[in-house]
């Protein structure tokens, strides 16, 4: 039995689906904010190995009750405000959930650990805590200094520091993973890859921030989930692990790849998808390049990604073509307000 937080979001839902498929029982705590979608978990409806609880990680009484009731062997902590652009428009929520919320979980975990010594706490973090690389710099390693540049990455960095401190001070068996950009099924179309697919299919502009030469290291979400599974089983308490796809691409390369796949799998009536590309005003403080050295994961845990960018992206484009109803539901509600807010400042 594991307690997953944020398991109705993009990575958490993929993780919960995979864990239950592998025979695990999952208690899934998610507040169902704008990024949480129960539709992503529809395959688990009626499955006794999945218990969904709507609630906030900052609600300590609720967390205490769930720990006492289910006695999980681990918390896998995904719940977060996760979008850099949203953190620029409104950083307060990021501090609340990512820092104060993580603190609440740690406090309850510390109490629970007193009588459950085999318990582990896995903090799912990001490469963005390390800041930005120059074009020819070596990739981030586990010993790279933290240098976060956005309110999002700063709040994740703060949470990671708390997790680290709970290991050193209280002996809580913690693990921290720092992962690069994920893509795959169930990602809300406000992050780059699903946004490109969504806009292209709607015949709308494909907005590229600045010169489009920013570099990200892309990892297929299932590979990330498998890495987390390996970490939970075999990772060393108190340590941190970098996870990456070894797949650095400029944003323009990503746009080209998505457009090329759509031209093949779902051609436009006239013209090519790349005709929709539009350069827009850059994101303030936009990190230039992220790259992860994931050799510790390979050496210590035998993990490496199964998908290349080409194979993972093909699966992803196919998934979005086949799951228009999920996209329709995920983009109802406040989605249009967000699009107007984010892209009106860029025109
Ligand atoms: P997401 O925004 O899709 O999902 C976050 C989920 O957390 C949502 O379901 C939301 O409802 C829930 N949530 C938010 N605040 C909550 C609260 N206070 N209490 C309970 N639930 C709450 O994010 P994601 O892309 O799935 O990312 C998951 C985790 O992985 C985050 O911690 C993120 O920092 C980390 N991460 C993401 C990426 C990426 O590329 N997406 C890469 C590396 C690390
Ligand atoms: P994003 O998916 O928001 O992830 P992150 O900021 O965490 O890396 O963005 C990925 C890259 O794509 C980043 O360099 C910003 C860029 N981007 C665009 O060019 N246009 C867009 O509309 C979005 C959402 C992102």
Short mmCIF file of C-alpha atoms and ligand atoms in Angstrom, two decimals:
data_model
loop_
_atom_site.label_atom_id
_atom_site.label_comp_id
_atom_site.label_asym_id
_atom_site.label_seq_id
_atom_site.Cartn_x
_atom_site.Cartn_y
_atom_site.Cartn_z
CA UNK A 1 0.00 0.00 0.00
CA UNK A 2 1.37 3.41 -0.94
CA UNK A 3 -0.02 6.90 -0.49
CA UNK A 4 0.29 8.92 -3.70
CA UNK A 5 -0.27 12.68 -3.56
CA UNK A 6 -1.32 14.55 -6.70
CA UNK A 7 -2.36 11.31 -8.38
CA UNK A 8 -5.03 12.96 -10.53
CA UNK A 9 -2.41 15.14 -12.23
CA UNK A 10 -0.30 14.24 -15.24
CA UNK A 11 2.57 12.19 -13.80
CA UNK A 12 0.73 11.08 -10.67
CA UNK A 13 -2.12 9.57 -12.70
CA UNK A 14 0.33 7.72 -14.97
CA UNK A 15 2.12 6.47 -11.84
CA UNK A 16 -1.08 5.37 -10.08
CA UNK A 17 -2.33 3.53 -13.18
CA UNK A 18 1.00 1.72 -13.54
CA UNK A 19 1.30 0.89 -9.84
CA UNK A 20 -2.19 -0.63 -9.64
CA UNK A 21 -1.48 -2.55 -12.87
CA UNK A 22 1.59 -3.99 -11.11
CA UNK A 23 -0.51 -5.23 -8.19
CA UNK A 24 0.05 -2.32 -5.78
CA UNK A 25 -2.73 -0.77 -3.71
CA UNK A 26 -2.80 3.03 -4.02
CA UNK A 27 -4.45 5.61 -1.79
CA UNK A 28 -4.59 8.70 -3.99
CA UNK A 29 -4.84 12.12 -2.29
CA UNK A 30 -5.51 15.00 -4.67
CA UNK A 31 -7.37 18.28 -4.18
CA UNK A 32 -8.58 18.21 -7.81
CA UNK A 33 -7.37 21.71 -8.63
CA UNK A 34 -7.32 22.91 -12.23
CA UNK A 35 -4.66 20.28 -13.13
CA UNK A 36 -6.37 17.31 -11.45
CA UNK A 37 -8.66 15.19 -13.63
CA UNK A 38 -10.53 12.17 -12.34
CA UNK A 39 -11.12 11.19 -15.99
CA UNK A 40 -7.43 10.26 -16.16
CA UNK A 41 -8.13 7.57 -13.55
CA UNK A 42 -11.28 6.20 -15.21
CA UNK A 43 -9.54 2.86 -15.88
CA UNK A 44 -9.39 2.35 -12.08
CA UNK A 45 -13.13 2.92 -11.48
CA UNK A 46 -14.44 0.22 -9.16
CA UNK A 47 -10.96 -1.24 -8.62
CA UNK A 48 -10.57 -2.06 -4.90
CA UNK A 49 -6.80 -1.46 -5.18
CA UNK A 50 -7.38 2.25 -5.81
CA UNK A 51 -8.82 4.52 -3.11
CA UNK A 52 -9.31 8.12 -4.22
CA UNK A 53 -9.51 10.83 -1.56
CA UNK A 54 -10.28 14.44 -2.50
CA UNK A 55 -8.31 16.68 -0.17
CA UNK A 56 -5.38 19.01 0.38
CA UNK A 57 -1.90 17.84 1.40
CA UNK A 58 -1.86 20.84 3.76
CA UNK A 59 -4.78 19.36 5.75
CA UNK A 60 -2.71 17.69 8.46
CA UNK A 61 -5.67 16.06 10.18
CA UNK A 62 -6.68 14.37 6.95
CA UNK A 63 -3.11 13.22 6.23
CA UNK A 64 -2.79 11.90 9.80
CA UNK A 65 -6.05 10.00 9.43
CA UNK A 66 -5.03 8.48 6.08
CA UNK A 67 -1.67 7.36 7.44
CA UNK A 68 -3.25 5.80 10.54
CA UNK A 69 -6.01 4.11 8.56
CA UNK A 70 -3.99 2.70 5.63
CA UNK A 71 -0.49 2.36 7.13
CA UNK A 72 1.28 2.84 3.77
CA UNK A 73 4.86 1.70 3.30
CA UNK A 74 5.58 4.94 1.43
CA UNK A 75 4.37 8.35 0.36
CA UNK A 76 5.12 9.20 -3.27
CA UNK A 77 4.72 12.96 -3.32
CA UNK A 78 3.70 14.45 -6.67
CA UNK A 79 1.16 17.07 -5.52
CA UNK A 80 2.38 20.50 -6.54
CA UNK A 81 1.65 23.61 -8.47
CA UNK A 82 3.76 22.70 -11.49
CA UNK A 83 3.61 25.29 -14.27
CA UNK A 84 6.38 27.91 -14.57
CA UNK A 85 4.15 30.38 -16.47
CA UNK A 86 1.45 30.16 -13.77
CA UNK A 87 4.11 30.72 -11.10
CA UNK A 88 5.07 33.97 -12.81
CA UNK A 89 1.45 35.19 -12.77
CA UNK A 90 0.74 34.05 -9.19
CA UNK A 91 3.57 32.71 -7.00
CA UNK A 92 1.58 32.55 -3.73
CA UNK A 93 -0.14 29.24 -4.48
CA UNK A 94 3.26 27.74 -5.27
CA UNK A 95 4.66 28.61 -1.87
CA UNK A 96 1.49 27.36 -0.21
CA UNK A 97 1.32 23.91 -1.81
CA UNK A 98 4.91 23.20 -2.75
CA UNK A 99 6.55 24.48 0.44
CA UNK A 100 3.91 24.65 3.21
CA UNK A 101 2.06 21.59 1.88
CA UNK A 102 5.25 19.52 1.71
CA UNK A 103 6.11 20.65 5.24
CA UNK A 104 2.71 19.40 6.47
CA UNK A 105 3.28 16.00 4.83
CA UNK A 106 6.75 15.78 6.33
CA UNK A 107 5.52 16.57 9.82
CA UNK A 108 2.84 13.88 9.65
CA UNK A 109 5.34 11.46 8.10
CA UNK A 110 7.79 12.12 10.93
CA UNK A 111 5.14 11.23 13.52
CA UNK A 112 4.01 8.17 11.61
CA UNK A 113 7.60 6.97 11.15
CA UNK A 114 8.05 6.68 14.95
CA UNK A 115 5.98 3.48 14.89
CA UNK A 116 6.49 2.38 11.27
CA UNK A 117 10.20 2.07 10.70
CA UNK A 118 9.99 0.64 7.18
CA UNK A 119 8.23 3.80 5.91
CA UNK A 120 9.79 5.88 3.06
CA UNK A 121 9.06 9.34 1.69
CA UNK A 122 9.75 9.93 -2.02
CA UNK A 123 9.88 13.58 -3.07
CA UNK A 124 9.26 13.95 -6.81
CA UNK A 125 11.22 17.00 -7.87
CA UNK A 126 12.56 18.66 -10.97
CA UNK A 127 15.78 19.50 -12.82
CA UNK A 128 14.69 23.16 -12.69
CA UNK A 129 16.02 23.50 -9.11
CA UNK A 130 19.54 23.54 -10.59
CA UNK A 131 18.90 26.67 -12.67
CA UNK A 132 20.02 27.17 -16.25
CA UNK A 133 22.98 25.74 -18.23
CA UNK A 134 25.03 27.40 -20.95
CA UNK A 135 25.16 25.78 -24.39
CA UNK A 136 28.36 23.81 -23.73
CA UNK A 137 28.08 23.19 -19.96
CA UNK A 138 28.09 19.61 -18.69
CA UNK A 139 24.70 18.22 -17.66
CA UNK A 140 23.49 18.60 -14.06
CA UNK A 141 24.61 15.89 -11.62
CA UNK A 142 23.34 15.12 -8.13
CA UNK A 143 26.02 17.43 -6.72
CA UNK A 144 25.21 20.46 -8.89
CA UNK A 145 24.34 23.46 -6.70
CA UNK A 146 20.72 24.51 -6.40
CA UNK A 147 20.13 27.81 -8.25
CA UNK A 148 16.38 28.09 -8.98
CA UNK A 149 15.24 30.98 -11.19
CA UNK A 150 11.42 30.90 -11.23
CA UNK A 151 8.93 30.97 -8.35
CA UNK A 152 8.05 27.39 -9.36
CA UNK A 153 11.61 26.07 -9.19
CA UNK A 154 12.34 28.09 -6.04
CA UNK A 155 9.34 26.55 -4.29
CA UNK A 156 10.38 23.03 -5.36
CA UNK A 157 13.94 23.73 -4.21
CA UNK A 158 12.65 24.87 -0.81
CA UNK A 159 10.61 21.68 -0.50
CA UNK A 160 13.64 19.54 -1.44
CA UNK A 161 15.68 21.26 1.27
CA UNK A 162 13.00 20.48 3.86
CA UNK A 163 12.94 16.84 2.76
CA UNK A 164 16.72 16.66 3.03
CA UNK A 165 16.60 18.23 6.51
CA UNK A 166 13.98 15.72 7.72
CA UNK A 167 16.38 12.92 6.84
CA UNK A 168 19.40 14.50 8.49
CA UNK A 169 17.59 15.81 11.57
CA UNK A 170 14.93 13.19 12.26
CA UNK A 171 16.23 10.16 10.35
CA UNK A 172 13.13 10.06 8.11
CA UNK A 173 13.98 7.67 5.23
CA UNK A 174 13.61 10.08 2.34
CA UNK A 175 14.44 9.90 -1.36
CA UNK A 176 14.56 12.86 -3.73
CA UNK A 177 14.31 12.49 -7.50
CA UNK A 178 15.07 15.39 -9.83
CA UNK A 179 13.60 14.73 -13.25
CA UNK A 180 13.68 16.52 -16.59
CA UNK A 181 10.65 17.57 -18.71
CA UNK A 182 8.06 14.82 -19.06
CA UNK A 183 5.60 14.29 -21.90
CA UNK A 184 2.97 11.63 -22.64
CA UNK A 185 -0.71 10.78 -22.02
CA UNK A 186 -2.88 12.88 -19.67
CA UNK A 187 -0.74 16.05 -19.77
CA UNK A 188 -2.82 19.23 -19.73
CA UNK A 189 -2.43 21.24 -22.98
CA UNK A 190 -0.83 24.19 -21.25
CA UNK A 191 2.63 22.56 -21.29
CA UNK A 192 4.54 22.70 -24.55
CA UNK A 193 3.98 19.32 -26.25
CA UNK A 194 0.25 18.81 -25.61
CA UNK A 195 -0.34 22.53 -26.26
CA UNK A 196 1.26 22.17 -29.70
CA UNK A 197 -0.84 19.10 -30.52
CA UNK A 198 -4.02 20.72 -29.25
CA UNK A 199 -3.50 24.01 -31.07
CA UNK A 200 -2.39 22.34 -34.30
CA UNK A 201 -5.51 20.17 -34.41
CA UNK A 202 -7.66 23.27 -33.77
CA UNK A 203 -5.84 25.17 -36.57
CA UNK A 204 -4.57 27.71 -34.03
CA UNK A 205 -1.17 29.42 -33.71
CA UNK A 206 1.74 27.36 -32.32
CA UNK A 207 3.32 29.90 -29.92
CA UNK A 208 7.12 29.70 -29.62
CA UNK A 209 8.57 31.85 -26.83
CA UNK A 210 11.52 34.06 -27.90
CA UNK A 211 13.91 32.56 -30.44
CA UNK A 212 12.78 28.97 -29.71
CA UNK A 213 16.34 27.86 -29.01
CA UNK A 214 15.83 27.03 -25.34
CA UNK A 215 16.78 23.43 -24.67
CA UNK A 216 14.93 20.86 -22.56
CA UNK A 217 15.79 17.19 -21.89
CA UNK A 218 12.60 15.25 -22.70
CA UNK A 219 11.52 12.03 -20.98
CA UNK A 220 8.47 9.88 -21.73
CA UNK A 221 6.28 9.80 -18.63
CA UNK A 222 6.16 6.00 -18.34
CA UNK A 223 9.96 5.94 -18.17
CA UNK A 224 9.81 8.46 -15.31
CA UNK A 225 7.23 6.31 -13.48
CA UNK A 226 9.40 3.20 -13.90
CA UNK A 227 12.38 5.12 -12.52
CA UNK A 228 10.31 6.13 -9.47
CA UNK A 229 9.24 2.51 -8.95
CA UNK A 230 12.89 1.40 -8.97
CA UNK A 231 13.81 4.19 -6.56
CA UNK A 232 11.07 3.28 -4.14
CA UNK A 233 12.22 -0.33 -4.04
CA UNK A 234 16.00 0.03 -4.20
CA UNK A 235 17.00 3.68 -3.69
CA UNK A 236 19.25 4.52 -0.73
CA UNK A 237 17.52 6.55 2.00
CA UNK A 238 18.78 10.12 2.29
CA UNK A 239 20.06 10.24 -1.30
CA UNK A 240 19.01 12.17 -4.38
CA UNK A 241 18.82 10.80 -7.93
CA UNK A 242 18.76 12.58 -11.27
CA UNK A 243 16.34 11.22 -13.88
CA UNK A 244 16.49 12.31 -17.52
CA UNK A 245 15.80 11.24 -21.07
CA UNK A 246 19.26 11.90 -22.51
CA UNK A 247 17.24 13.63 -25.17
CA UNK A 248 18.05 17.33 -25.43
CA UNK A 249 15.99 19.28 -27.97
CA UNK A 250 15.49 22.94 -28.72
CA UNK A 251 11.88 24.04 -28.61
CA UNK A 252 11.99 24.56 -32.38
CA UNK A 253 13.11 20.94 -32.82
CA UNK A 254 10.18 19.82 -30.66
CA UNK A 255 7.76 21.92 -32.75
CA UNK A 256 9.20 20.44 -35.98
CA UNK A 257 8.87 16.89 -34.63
CA UNK A 258 5.25 17.36 -33.49
CA UNK A 259 4.28 19.02 -36.80
CA UNK A 260 5.98 16.27 -38.82
CA UNK A 261 4.12 13.52 -36.94
CA UNK A 262 0.79 15.30 -37.32
CA UNK A 263 1.43 15.82 -41.07
CA UNK A 264 1.88 12.04 -41.29
CA UNK A 265 -0.86 10.83 -38.93
CA UNK A 266 -3.53 13.53 -39.38
CA UNK A 267 -2.76 15.71 -42.44
CA UNK A 268 -4.32 19.17 -42.74
CA UNK A 269 -6.83 19.78 -45.50
CA UNK A 270 -4.38 22.26 -47.00
CA UNK A 271 -0.86 23.31 -46.03
CA UNK A 272 1.44 21.93 -43.35
CA UNK A 273 1.17 22.25 -39.56
CA UNK A 274 4.44 24.18 -39.36
CA UNK A 275 2.68 27.06 -41.17
CA UNK A 276 0.98 27.74 -37.81
CA UNK A 277 4.25 28.48 -35.93
CA UNK A 278 4.24 31.99 -34.41
CA UNK A 279 7.09 33.53 -32.42
CA UNK A 280 5.74 35.35 -29.34
CA UNK A 281 7.21 37.42 -26.53
CA UNK A 282 9.61 35.45 -24.33
CA UNK A 283 8.87 34.21 -20.81
CA UNK A 284 10.53 36.49 -18.19
CA UNK A 285 13.65 34.85 -16.72
CA UNK A 286 13.33 31.98 -19.23
CA UNK A 287 15.94 29.30 -18.40
CA UNK A 288 18.04 28.63 -21.48
CA UNK A 289 18.97 25.00 -21.10
CA UNK A 290 18.37 22.01 -18.84
CA UNK A 291 20.20 18.68 -19.20
CA UNK A 292 20.41 15.79 -16.77
CA UNK A 293 23.22 13.32 -16.13
CA UNK A 294 21.21 10.26 -15.08
CA UNK A 295 24.20 7.90 -14.84
CA UNK A 296 23.67 7.31 -11.10
CA UNK A 297 20.21 5.84 -11.84
CA UNK A 298 21.78 3.57 -14.45
CA UNK A 299 24.76 2.50 -12.32
CA UNK A 300 22.99 2.01 -9.00
CA UNK A 301 19.50 0.94 -10.04
CA UNK A 302 19.95 -0.36 -13.58
CA UNK A 303 17.35 2.10 -14.88
CA UNK A 304 17.39 3.73 -18.27
CA UNK A 305 14.64 5.10 -20.50
CA UNK A 306 12.94 2.58 -22.78
CA UNK A 307 11.65 5.24 -25.20
CA UNK A 308 13.63 7.55 -27.45
CA UNK A 309 12.18 10.99 -28.15
CA UNK A 310 11.00 9.73 -31.57
CA UNK A 311 9.17 6.65 -30.22
CA UNK A 312 7.76 8.42 -27.14
CA UNK A 313 6.52 11.37 -29.17
CA UNK A 314 4.83 9.11 -31.71
CA UNK A 315 2.98 7.31 -28.89
CA UNK A 316 2.03 10.67 -27.40
CA UNK A 317 0.67 12.17 -30.63
CA UNK A 318 -1.32 9.00 -31.29
CA UNK A 319 -2.71 9.12 -27.72
CA UNK A 320 -3.94 12.72 -28.17
CA UNK A 321 -5.47 11.85 -31.55
CA UNK A 322 -7.30 8.90 -29.94
CA UNK A 323 -8.38 10.74 -26.78
CA UNK A 324 -10.12 13.88 -27.98
CA UNK A 325 -12.79 13.45 -25.29
CA UNK A 326 -10.21 13.58 -22.47
CA UNK A 327 -8.75 16.74 -24.03
CA UNK A 328 -12.22 18.26 -24.35
CA UNK A 329 -12.96 17.68 -20.68
CA UNK A 330 -9.51 18.82 -19.52
CA UNK A 331 -9.79 22.06 -21.50
CA UNK A 332 -13.31 22.96 -20.34
CA UNK A 333 -13.67 25.05 -17.18
CA UNK A 334 -10.96 27.64 -16.62
CA UNK A 335 -8.66 26.57 -19.48
CA UNK A 336 -9.67 29.34 -21.89
CA UNK A 337 -9.21 32.01 -19.19
CA UNK A 338 -5.65 30.77 -18.68
CA UNK A 339 -4.89 30.84 -22.41
CA UNK A 340 -6.13 34.43 -22.63
CA UNK A 341 -4.15 35.49 -19.56
CA UNK A 342 -0.86 33.88 -20.63
CA UNK A 343 -0.87 34.63 -24.34
CA UNK A 344 -2.35 38.17 -24.27
CA UNK A 345 0.84 39.39 -22.53
CA UNK A 346 2.89 37.87 -25.33
CA UNK A 347 1.23 39.46 -28.38
P1 LIG B 1 0.25 18.47 -12.49
O1 LIG B 1 0.10 19.94 -12.30
O2 LIG B 1 -0.25 17.84 -13.74
O3 LIG B 1 -0.42 17.68 -11.28
C1 LIG B 1 -0.35 18.12 -9.95
C2 LIG B 1 -1.48 17.47 -9.17
O4 LIG B 1 -1.37 17.88 -7.81
C3 LIG B 1 -2.87 17.91 -9.64
O5 LIG B 1 -3.71 16.77 -9.80
C4 LIG B 1 -3.38 18.81 -8.53
O6 LIG B 1 -4.80 18.76 -8.37
C5 LIG B 1 -2.66 18.22 -7.33
N1 LIG B 1 -2.49 19.20 -6.24
C6 LIG B 1 -2.01 20.48 -6.35
N2 LIG B 1 -1.99 21.08 -5.15
C7 LIG B 1 -2.45 20.16 -4.26
C8 LIG B 1 -2.67 20.17 -2.86
N3 LIG B 1 -2.41 21.26 -2.13
N4 LIG B 1 -3.17 19.06 -2.26
C9 LIG B 1 -3.45 17.94 -3.00
N5 LIG B 1 -3.27 17.88 -4.33
C10 LIG B 1 -2.78 18.97 -4.96
O7 LIG B 1 1.81 18.18 -12.31
P2 LIG B 1 2.73 17.04 -12.94
O8 LIG B 1 3.29 17.54 -14.21
O9 LIG B 1 2.00 15.76 -12.89
O10 LIG B 1 3.92 17.03 -11.87
C11 LIG B 1 3.85 16.20 -10.73
C12 LIG B 1 5.09 16.39 -9.89
O11 LIG B 1 6.25 16.09 -10.66
C13 LIG B 1 5.28 17.83 -9.40
O12 LIG B 1 5.75 17.79 -8.07
C14 LIG B 1 6.35 18.40 -10.33
O13 LIG B 1 7.12 19.39 -9.68
C15 LIG B 1 7.17 17.17 -10.63
N6 LIG B 1 7.85 17.17 -11.93
C16 LIG B 1 7.15 17.42 -13.09
C17 LIG B 1 7.80 17.38 -14.32
C18 LIG B 1 7.04 17.61 -15.62
O14 LIG B 1 7.68 17.68 -16.68
N7 LIG B 1 5.73 17.70 -15.62
C19 LIG B 1 9.17 17.11 -14.38
C20 LIG B 1 9.86 16.86 -13.18
C21 LIG B 1 9.18 16.88 -11.96
P1 LIG B 2 6.85 24.00 -20.42
O1 LIG B 2 6.15 22.85 -21.07
O2 LIG B 2 6.03 25.08 -19.79
O3 LIG B 2 7.90 23.37 -19.37
P2 LIG B 2 9.11 24.08 -18.53
O4 LIG B 2 8.93 25.55 -18.56
O5 LIG B 2 8.90 23.52 -17.16
O6 LIG B 2 10.37 23.62 -19.18
O7 LIG B 2 7.80 24.68 -21.50
C1 LIG B 2 8.79 23.92 -22.20
C2 LIG B 2 9.56 24.90 -23.07
O8 LIG B 2 8.67 25.38 -24.10
C3 LIG B 2 10.05 26.14 -22.33
O9 LIG B 2 11.31 26.53 -22.87
C4 LIG B 2 9.00 27.20 -22.65
C5 LIG B 2 8.55 26.81 -24.05
N1 LIG B 2 7.14 27.14 -24.40
C6 LIG B 2 6.87 27.80 -25.61
O10 LIG B 2 7.79 28.15 -26.38
N2 LIG B 2 5.56 28.07 -25.91
C7 LIG B 2 4.53 27.73 -25.09
O11 LIG B 2 3.35 28.04 -25.41
C8 LIG B 2 4.83 27.04 -23.86
C9 LIG B 2 3.72 26.64 -22.92
C10 LIG B 2 6.15 26.75 -23.56
#
